[in-house]
Short mmCIF file of C-alpha atoms in Angstrom, two decimals:
data_model
loop_
_atom_site.label_atom_id
_atom_site.label_comp_id
_atom_site.label_asym_id
_atom_site.label_seq_id
_atom_site.Cartn_x
_atom_site.Cartn_y
_atom_site.Cartn_z
CA MET A 218 71.25 118.50 99.60
CA ALA A 219 71.59 118.62 103.14
CA GLY A 220 73.64 115.48 103.49
CA GLU A 221 77.02 114.82 105.27
CA LEU A 222 79.47 114.16 103.02
CA PHE A 223 82.99 113.32 104.44
CA ALA A 224 83.63 112.31 108.13
CA THR A 225 86.40 110.46 110.20
CA ASN A 226 86.31 108.05 112.49
CA THR A 227 84.51 109.48 115.11
CA ARG A 228 84.96 109.98 119.20
CA PRO A 229 81.36 110.11 120.91
CA ASP A 230 82.77 112.94 123.15
CA ALA A 231 84.58 115.11 120.69
CA PRO A 232 83.30 118.32 120.38
CA PRO A 233 82.40 119.55 116.88
CA VAL A 234 84.76 122.21 114.81
CA SER A 235 83.78 125.59 114.48
CA GLY A 236 83.39 127.79 111.19
CA GLY A 237 86.16 130.08 112.60
CA GLY A 238 88.34 126.86 113.12
CA LYS A 239 88.03 125.76 109.86
CA LEU A 240 88.60 129.38 108.24
CA THR A 241 92.07 129.24 110.54
CA LEU A 242 92.99 125.42 109.14
CA PHE A 243 92.25 126.98 105.57
CA LEU A 244 94.35 130.28 105.99
CA LEU A 245 97.36 128.12 107.65
CA ALA A 246 97.02 126.03 104.56
CA LEU A 247 97.04 129.20 102.60
CA VAL A 248 99.96 130.55 104.29
CA ILE A 249 101.96 127.40 103.82
CA VAL A 250 101.21 126.86 100.22
CA ILE A 251 102.60 130.45 99.30
CA ILE A 252 106.22 129.71 101.75
CA ALA A 253 106.36 125.84 100.06
CA GLU A 254 106.03 127.42 96.26
CA ALA A 255 108.42 130.20 97.42
CA ILE A 256 111.00 127.86 98.38
CA GLY A 257 110.44 126.25 95.53
CA ASN A 258 112.82 123.09 93.86
CA VAL A 259 115.60 122.41 95.57
CA SER A 260 118.36 119.63 94.35
CA ILE A 261 120.83 117.59 96.47
CA PRO A 262 123.48 115.60 95.05
CA VAL A 263 123.47 112.20 95.86
CA GLY A 264 126.48 110.47 94.29
CA ALA A 265 125.57 109.89 90.63
CA GLY A 266 122.36 110.93 91.14
CA LYS A 267 120.12 113.70 92.83
CA ILE A 268 117.11 114.02 95.19
CA VAL A 269 114.58 116.62 94.21
CA LEU A 270 112.79 118.37 96.81
CA LEU A 271 109.59 119.87 95.84
CA PRO A 272 107.17 122.68 97.10
CA LEU A 273 104.88 119.76 97.66
CA LEU A 274 107.37 118.23 100.27
CA TRP A 275 108.24 121.44 101.81
CA ALA A 276 104.10 121.63 102.24
CA LEU A 277 104.13 118.28 103.85
CA LEU A 278 106.79 118.75 106.08
CA LEU A 279 105.76 122.61 106.94
CA GLY A 280 102.06 120.95 107.65
CA GLY A 281 103.72 118.19 110.27
CA ALA A 282 106.01 120.38 111.75
CA LEU A 283 103.56 122.79 112.74
CA GLY A 284 101.53 120.13 114.11
CA LEU A 285 104.11 118.71 116.22
CA MET A 286 105.12 122.37 117.43
CA SER A 287 101.36 123.35 118.16
CA PRO A 288 101.88 122.69 122.01
CA ARG A 289 104.26 125.44 122.26
CA LEU A 290 103.18 127.82 119.71
CA PRO A 291 100.82 130.88 120.02
CA ALA A 292 96.69 130.19 120.08
CA PRO A 293 96.49 131.69 116.40
CA LEU A 294 98.76 129.26 115.29
CA ARG A 295 98.06 126.09 117.69
CA LEU A 296 96.77 123.29 115.40
CA THR A 297 94.49 121.58 117.84
CA GLY A 298 93.70 117.93 117.53
CA ALA A 299 90.11 119.18 115.95
CA LEU A 300 91.71 120.98 113.54
CA GLN A 301 94.21 117.73 112.71
CA ASN A 302 91.36 115.73 111.96
CA ALA A 303 89.77 118.37 110.01
CA ALA A 304 92.72 118.64 107.61
CA GLY A 305 92.36 114.96 107.40
CA ALA A 306 88.72 115.41 106.41
CA TYR A 307 89.45 117.99 103.77
CA LEU A 308 92.29 115.53 102.17
CA GLN A 309 89.56 113.99 100.18
CA PRO A 310 88.23 117.00 98.20
CA ALA A 311 92.09 118.05 97.79
CA LEU A 312 92.50 114.70 96.03
CA LEU A 313 89.61 114.94 93.90
CA ILE A 314 90.96 118.32 92.68
CA PHE A 315 93.74 116.70 91.62
CA ILE A 316 92.37 113.42 90.33
CA ALA A 317 90.42 115.63 88.02
CA LYS A 318 93.38 117.38 86.74
CA LEU A 319 94.74 113.95 85.93
CA GLY A 320 92.14 112.73 84.01
CA LEU A 321 91.85 115.67 81.77
CA LEU A 322 95.54 114.75 80.88
CA VAL A 323 94.82 111.08 80.50
CA GLY A 324 91.76 111.71 78.15
CA GLY A 325 94.15 113.44 75.29
CA SER A 326 96.60 110.87 75.95
CA LEU A 327 94.76 107.56 75.92
CA PRO A 328 96.02 106.64 72.36
CA LYS A 329 99.90 107.22 73.69
CA ILE A 330 98.64 105.22 76.51
CA LEU A 331 96.99 101.93 74.73
CA ALA A 332 100.42 102.20 72.64
CA SER A 333 102.37 101.02 75.81
CA GLY A 334 100.86 97.66 75.13
CA TRP A 335 101.43 94.86 78.30
CA ALA A 336 103.32 97.47 80.17
CA LEU A 337 100.32 98.97 81.68
CA ALA A 338 98.64 95.76 82.30
CA PHE A 339 100.98 93.95 83.82
CA GLN A 340 103.03 96.78 85.55
CA GLU A 341 100.16 96.52 88.40
CA PHE A 342 101.76 92.79 89.40
CA GLY A 343 104.77 94.74 90.54
CA HIS A 344 102.74 97.05 92.60
CA PHE A 345 100.91 93.97 94.57
CA PHE A 346 103.56 91.40 94.68
CA GLY A 347 106.41 93.95 95.17
CA THR A 348 105.51 94.96 98.49
CA MET A 349 106.12 91.12 99.56
CA VAL A 350 108.95 90.46 97.43
CA PHE A 351 111.24 93.51 98.74
CA GLY A 352 109.55 93.27 102.15
CA LEU A 353 108.92 89.90 103.49
CA PRO A 354 112.81 88.54 103.43
CA VAL A 355 113.87 91.83 105.61
CA ALA A 356 111.33 91.12 107.88
CA LEU A 357 112.34 87.82 108.61
CA LEU A 358 115.53 88.48 108.77
CA LEU A 359 114.96 91.40 111.45
CA GLY A 360 113.18 88.51 113.30
CA ILE A 361 109.60 89.58 113.02
CA LYS A 362 107.00 87.16 112.56
CA ARG A 363 103.50 86.81 111.26
CA GLU A 364 103.31 90.76 111.87
CA ALA A 365 105.50 90.61 108.56
CA ILE A 366 102.11 89.02 106.62
CA GLY A 367 100.32 92.26 107.24
CA ALA A 368 103.15 94.61 106.95
CA THR A 369 104.01 93.12 103.46
CA PHE A 370 101.27 91.92 101.49
CA SER A 371 100.16 95.06 100.02
CA VAL A 372 101.04 99.12 100.95
CA GLY A 373 98.52 99.08 103.81
CA ARG A 374 96.10 101.38 102.94
CA GLU A 375 92.49 101.56 104.28
CA PRO A 376 91.14 98.46 102.07
CA SER A 377 94.14 96.94 103.41
CA LEU A 378 93.30 97.27 107.21
CA ALA A 379 89.73 95.85 106.33
CA ILE A 380 91.02 92.39 104.67
CA ILE A 381 93.59 91.96 107.91
CA GLY A 382 90.58 92.88 110.48
CA GLU A 383 88.08 90.79 108.70
CA ARG A 384 90.43 87.63 108.12
CA TYR A 385 92.56 87.73 111.57
CA GLY A 386 91.55 90.85 113.64
CA MET A 387 93.10 93.79 114.42
CA ASP A 388 94.27 92.52 117.75
CA SER A 389 96.47 89.75 116.01
CA PRO A 390 100.34 89.71 114.77
CA GLU A 391 98.89 90.29 111.25
CA GLY A 392 96.78 93.18 112.46
CA ARG A 393 99.90 94.77 114.21
CA GLY A 394 101.84 94.97 110.90
CA VAL A 395 99.17 95.90 108.58
CA LEU A 396 98.54 98.70 111.26
CA ALA A 397 102.10 99.46 111.23
CA GLU A 398 102.39 99.96 107.67
CA TYR A 399 99.58 102.04 107.37
CA LEU A 400 100.94 104.11 110.26
CA THR A 401 104.34 104.44 108.72
CA GLY A 402 102.79 105.20 105.32
CA THR A 403 100.35 108.02 106.60
CA VAL A 404 103.45 109.99 108.60
CA PHE A 405 106.38 109.17 105.86
CA GLY A 406 105.12 107.53 102.99
CA ALA A 407 104.70 110.64 100.64
CA VAL A 408 108.18 111.46 101.78
CA PHE A 409 109.93 108.30 101.04
CA ILE A 410 108.55 107.38 98.22
CA ALA A 411 109.07 111.38 96.61
CA LEU A 412 113.05 110.94 97.39
CA LEU A 413 113.06 107.35 96.51
CA ALA A 414 111.43 108.03 92.94
CA GLY A 415 113.41 111.28 92.62
CA LEU A 416 116.83 109.81 93.37
CA ILE A 417 115.87 106.79 90.69
CA ALA A 418 114.59 108.79 88.30
CA SER A 419 117.94 111.05 88.45
CA LEU A 420 120.05 107.83 87.27
CA GLY A 421 118.57 107.77 84.34
CA VAL A 422 118.33 103.75 84.34
CA PHE A 423 114.36 103.80 83.47
CA ASN A 424 112.44 104.85 81.18
CA PRO A 425 110.64 107.84 83.01
CA LEU A 426 107.21 106.74 81.91
CA ALA A 427 107.85 103.00 83.59
CA LEU A 428 108.77 105.01 86.71
CA ALA A 429 105.50 106.82 86.17
CA MET A 430 103.77 103.65 86.41
CA GLY A 431 105.43 102.67 89.21
CA ALA A 432 104.20 105.55 90.78
CA GLY A 433 100.90 104.93 90.91
CA VAL A 434 100.69 102.71 93.93
CA GLY A 435 96.81 103.12 95.08
CA SER A 436 97.40 106.37 97.08
CA GLY A 437 96.71 109.71 95.85
CA SER A 438 99.02 111.51 97.98
CA MET A 439 102.02 109.05 97.51
CA MET A 440 101.38 108.86 94.06
CA ALA A 441 101.38 112.67 93.68
CA ALA A 442 104.79 113.03 95.58
CA ALA A 443 106.58 109.91 93.52
CA SER A 444 104.86 111.55 89.88
CA GLY A 445 106.01 115.02 91.16
CA ALA A 446 109.77 113.90 91.61
CA ILE A 447 109.69 112.28 88.39
CA ALA A 448 108.55 114.84 86.27
CA ALA A 449 110.61 117.39 87.98
CA GLN A 450 113.36 116.04 85.82
CA GLN A 451 112.05 115.98 82.61
CA THR A 452 111.08 118.47 79.79
CA PRO A 453 107.73 119.91 80.09
CA GLU A 454 106.68 117.38 77.35
CA VAL A 455 107.60 114.43 78.86
CA ALA A 456 106.18 115.64 82.22
CA LYS A 457 102.78 115.78 81.07
CA ASP A 458 103.32 112.15 79.84
CA VAL A 459 104.63 110.91 83.46
CA ALA A 460 101.55 112.82 85.24
CA THR A 461 99.45 110.89 82.39
CA PHE A 462 100.80 107.30 83.28
CA ALA A 463 101.00 107.66 86.59
CA ALA A 464 96.90 108.77 86.68
CA ALA A 465 96.42 105.97 84.53
CA SER A 466 98.06 103.37 86.96
CA ASN A 467 96.93 104.59 89.98
CA LEU A 468 92.94 104.35 88.43
CA VAL A 469 94.14 100.81 87.50
CA THR A 470 95.51 99.93 91.06
CA THR A 471 92.40 102.12 93.07
CA THR A 472 89.81 100.31 90.89
CA ILE A 473 91.07 96.52 90.81
CA GLY A 474 93.70 96.88 94.08
CA THR A 475 91.27 95.40 97.01
CA TYR A 476 90.48 92.25 94.68
CA PHE A 477 93.76 91.86 94.02
CA THR A 478 95.22 92.22 97.24
CA LEU A 479 92.30 89.76 98.94
CA PHE A 480 92.25 87.00 96.30
CA LEU A 481 96.16 86.65 94.73
CA SER A 482 98.46 89.09 96.87
CA LEU A 483 97.42 87.93 100.33
CA PRO A 484 97.37 84.05 99.84
CA PHE A 485 100.58 84.57 98.22
CA THR A 486 102.40 86.20 101.22
CA ILE A 487 101.29 83.56 103.52
CA ARG A 488 102.46 80.92 101.81
CA ALA A 489 105.71 82.76 100.83
CA TYR A 490 105.96 83.29 104.78
CA GLY A 491 105.34 79.40 105.34
CA LYS A 492 108.25 78.72 102.93
CA LEU A 493 110.73 81.72 103.75
CA GLU A 494 110.42 81.84 107.59
CA PRO A 495 112.18 78.29 108.47
CA ILE A 496 114.57 79.36 106.28
CA LEU A 497 115.10 82.96 106.99
CA GLY A 498 113.53 83.45 110.37
CA ARG A 499 115.14 80.11 111.80
CA ASN A 500 116.68 80.22 115.49
CA ARG A 501 115.57 84.41 115.71
CA PRO A 502 114.45 84.67 119.38
CA ASP A 503 110.73 85.83 120.00
CA ALA A 504 112.13 88.76 121.95
CA ALA A 505 113.02 90.48 118.45
CA ARG A 506 109.12 90.62 117.59
CA PRO A 507 107.64 93.60 118.11
CA ALA A 508 105.88 93.80 121.68
CA ALA A 509 102.26 93.20 121.46
CA VAL A 510 100.11 96.03 122.41
CA ASP A 511 96.47 96.96 122.71
CA PRO A 512 95.31 97.97 119.21
CA GLN A 513 92.71 100.01 120.60
CA ALA A 514 95.46 102.15 122.24
CA GLU A 515 97.88 102.02 119.67
CA ALA A 516 95.20 103.20 117.00
CA PRO A 517 95.05 107.02 116.62
CA VAL A 518 91.86 108.62 118.41
CA HIS A 519 89.74 110.60 115.64
CA GLN A 520 87.44 113.23 116.11
CA GLU A 521 84.38 113.54 114.07
CA VAL A 522 84.53 115.90 111.32
CA ARG A 523 81.57 116.12 108.87
CA ILE A 524 82.02 118.64 105.79
CA GLY A 525 78.40 119.30 103.95
CA LEU A 526 77.68 119.66 100.34
CA ALA A 527 78.27 123.75 100.63
CA GLU A 528 81.39 123.31 102.57
CA THR A 529 82.78 120.72 99.98
CA VAL A 530 82.08 122.96 96.88
CA LEU A 531 83.72 125.93 98.74
CA ALA A 532 86.75 123.60 99.78
CA TRP A 533 86.87 122.50 95.80
CA ILE A 534 86.83 126.70 95.26
CA LEU A 535 89.82 127.29 97.70
CA ILE A 536 91.88 124.50 97.12
CA GLY A 537 91.60 124.97 93.25
CA ALA A 538 92.75 129.18 94.00
CA TYR A 539 95.54 127.49 96.23
CA GLY A 540 96.67 126.15 93.08
CA LEU A 541 96.55 128.91 90.93
CA ILE A 542 99.03 130.49 93.48
CA GLY A 543 101.19 127.77 93.19
CA ASN A 544 100.75 127.99 89.11
CA TRP A 545 101.67 131.77 89.32
CA LEU A 546 104.82 131.55 91.77
CA THR A 547 106.51 128.54 90.68
CA TYR A 548 105.43 127.82 87.07
CA GLY A 549 104.97 131.92 86.13
CA VAL A 550 101.35 131.24 84.70
CA VAL A 551 99.49 134.84 85.65
CA PRO A 552 95.80 133.60 86.53
CA ASP A 553 94.05 135.40 83.90
CA ALA A 554 90.89 134.42 82.68
CA LYS A 555 91.59 131.66 80.56
CA VAL A 556 93.77 129.82 83.45
CA VAL A 557 90.88 130.73 85.73
CA GLY A 558 88.45 129.16 83.36
CA GLY A 559 90.82 126.16 82.84
CA MET A 560 90.43 125.89 87.04
CA ALA A 561 86.46 126.19 86.78
CA ILE A 562 86.77 123.10 84.22
CA ILE A 563 88.72 121.24 86.72
CA ILE A 564 86.30 122.09 89.61
CA GLY A 565 83.56 121.38 87.61
CA THR A 566 84.68 118.11 86.52
CA VAL A 567 84.96 117.03 90.12
CA LEU A 568 81.36 118.05 90.88
CA ALA A 569 80.30 115.91 88.27
CA GLY A 570 81.98 112.88 89.07
CA TRP A 571 80.62 113.60 92.68
CA ILE A 572 77.07 113.80 91.92
CA VAL A 573 77.55 110.45 89.63
CA TYR A 574 79.16 109.21 92.49
CA LEU A 575 75.89 110.11 94.85
CA LEU A 576 73.33 109.08 92.53
CA LEU A 577 74.81 105.61 91.89
CA GLY A 578 74.76 104.87 96.09
CA ARG A 579 78.61 105.11 96.27
CA ARG A 580 79.32 101.62 94.84
CA LEU A 581 82.79 102.44 93.18
CA PRO A 582 84.83 105.30 94.54
CA ALA A 583 84.60 108.84 93.64
CA VAL A 584 87.96 109.00 92.10
CA LEU A 585 86.82 106.62 89.38
CA TRP A 586 83.76 108.58 88.27
CA VAL A 587 86.16 112.00 88.42
CA SER A 588 88.58 110.34 86.23
CA ILE A 589 86.16 108.91 83.66
CA ILE A 590 84.43 112.45 83.27
CA GLY A 591 87.64 114.26 82.98
CA MET A 592 89.30 111.67 80.30
CA ALA A 593 85.50 111.59 78.28
CA LEU A 594 86.04 115.72 78.22
CA THR A 595 89.69 115.51 76.51
CA TYR A 596 89.35 112.38 74.65
CA PRO A 597 90.02 112.93 71.02
CA GLY A 598 86.68 113.27 68.83
CA THR A 599 84.85 114.65 71.81
CA PRO A 600 83.46 118.25 70.92
CA TYR A 601 85.60 121.02 72.25
CA ALA A 602 88.18 118.52 73.51
CA ALA A 603 91.13 120.50 72.30
CA GLU A 604 89.71 123.74 73.63
CA ILE A 605 89.19 121.84 77.31
CA ALA A 606 92.85 120.50 77.20
CA ALA A 607 94.53 124.11 76.18
CA LEU A 608 92.23 125.71 79.11
CA THR A 609 92.92 123.15 81.83
CA GLY A 610 96.75 122.66 80.43
CA LYS A 611 97.95 126.14 81.33
CA ILE A 612 97.51 124.65 85.27
CA ASN A 613 100.41 122.47 86.05
CA PHE A 614 99.53 119.31 87.85
CA LEU A 615 102.33 119.81 90.43
CA ALA A 616 100.50 123.03 91.41
CA LEU A 617 97.83 121.31 92.55
CA ALA A 618 99.34 118.51 94.47
CA THR A 619 101.10 120.94 96.87
CA PRO A 620 97.95 121.91 98.61
CA ILE A 621 97.02 117.98 99.06
CA LEU A 622 100.09 117.27 100.51
CA THR A 623 99.62 120.48 102.66
CA PHE A 624 96.67 119.04 104.37
CA ALA A 625 98.19 115.87 104.43
CA GLY A 626 101.21 117.39 106.64
CA LEU A 627 98.52 119.16 108.56
CA SER A 628 96.79 116.05 109.69
CA VAL A 629 100.07 114.30 110.34
CA ALA A 630 100.77 114.86 113.83
CA LYS A 631 97.73 113.13 115.30
CA ASP A 632 99.26 109.90 114.13
CA VAL A 633 102.95 110.52 115.77
CA PRO A 634 102.07 108.97 119.08
CA ALA A 635 100.54 106.02 117.94
CA PHE A 636 103.58 105.57 115.29
CA ARG A 637 106.00 105.77 118.27
CA ARG A 638 104.85 102.75 119.82
CA LEU A 639 105.84 100.61 116.72
CA GLY A 640 109.21 98.70 116.93
CA TRP A 641 111.99 100.11 114.31
CA ARG A 642 111.87 96.72 112.70
CA ILE A 643 108.24 96.93 111.44
CA VAL A 644 109.21 100.60 110.38
CA VAL A 645 112.04 99.71 108.46
CA VAL A 646 110.16 96.82 106.60
CA SER A 647 107.01 99.22 105.91
CA PHE A 648 109.56 101.26 103.81
CA MET A 649 111.04 98.31 102.21
CA ALA A 650 107.38 97.17 101.35
CA ASN A 651 106.53 100.86 99.79
CA ALA A 652 109.79 100.97 97.69
CA GLY A 653 108.61 97.09 96.30
CA THR A 654 105.72 98.24 95.00
CA PHE A 655 107.21 101.30 93.22
CA LEU A 656 109.96 99.60 92.01
CA GLY A 657 108.60 96.25 91.25
CA ALA A 658 106.02 97.91 88.66
CA ALA A 659 108.59 100.08 87.32
CA LEU A 660 110.74 96.90 86.96
CA ILE A 661 108.46 94.77 84.75
CA ALA A 662 106.86 98.43 82.74
CA GLN A 663 110.65 98.63 81.89
CA PHE A 664 110.50 95.30 80.34
CA PHE A 665 107.44 95.24 78.64
CA MET A 666 108.37 98.93 77.07
CA HIS A 667 110.14 97.76 74.19
CA PRO A 668 111.16 99.88 71.90
CA PRO A 669 110.98 102.19 74.76
CA LEU A 670 108.18 104.76 74.29
CA GLY A 671 109.16 108.44 73.87
#
């Protein structure tokens, strides 16, 4: 197929990224993955709990640092704006590898997921209302006005930008708020949610499966970071369950999220703002509001990067190989024929899901089809389900999360100039919204998980 599959927002005068540039990008990613996995897990005590810094966080930080320092680095190590945009384009293939692995995990555990009863269903209310409950009061106390609506009605991913843009326009206060949430999540979201999830998990207050459901916030990179931080503090068996429930929660959030935010959480946030603003925001000067800026100047400039099917398949193979390297360095699993066979099944699952996605006109997200095929392959009763689960089970899902965060880190520096133009108040609110979606879902899941699952 000659069609070009992945593209970022375009800039008409942008030169294309050469094949040599993309090779440089993948070589840099390989070096970062090796360094991050070599550093390994680092625990930092914090009071009664601890923060666990995983290889995926090192990868994110190393990639971001490389982008920020690029102007001062030698030419071979320089991460140009074009390469940063290419890294953003390759993030989607990297995410599909991770989603396929989680789908294969979920299939064999579907009976256990169904046994969770109402926990998985009702925790979604925590995801979509937690952002407002945690974020809106803080925004009003800080003197933020209608920007608070855009910043707290959701975690501010791409569908949220579209919803606010269509209703209010991106030059509105609500548009500035959702853009602030989007940029904060892009630059700091994975780091913040991983540190928070790891700290909460270390306290031992929540069932780890409730925290896993909280990790399914609807962002692949944030879900990978949060579930990884939780799983790192569990036994190997519970760690697999954490990945399974996080994947199931994230799938539900991704598939129904747009409708939920459009018809429930946004109207509810608007109504809550009308009730709370006269109380919490009373007598607060307009000077406390973030300065109005041109949204076109604030939005990051993206260069067009297109990836054909052949390049996409090659990217899947390389990213899978990076995962095998991490699986070897951190978890001691030598990439023998069986392990490579397991990775081949994961990549085949991605390819099959992508083909279904294209054949059905891209009407539903590719992550949905990849997840469904993965679950079907390992569902009890499917022919060879046990054998497939055994082969793919040799690959730790955290090893596949490291390449994702590597490409996220390599792409993030291009958004920093726009991020700096945002006021610190809206950034605090964004962190509260991200904390709210995680803790809100975890609290509801914890309430319904009685007796606790084990």
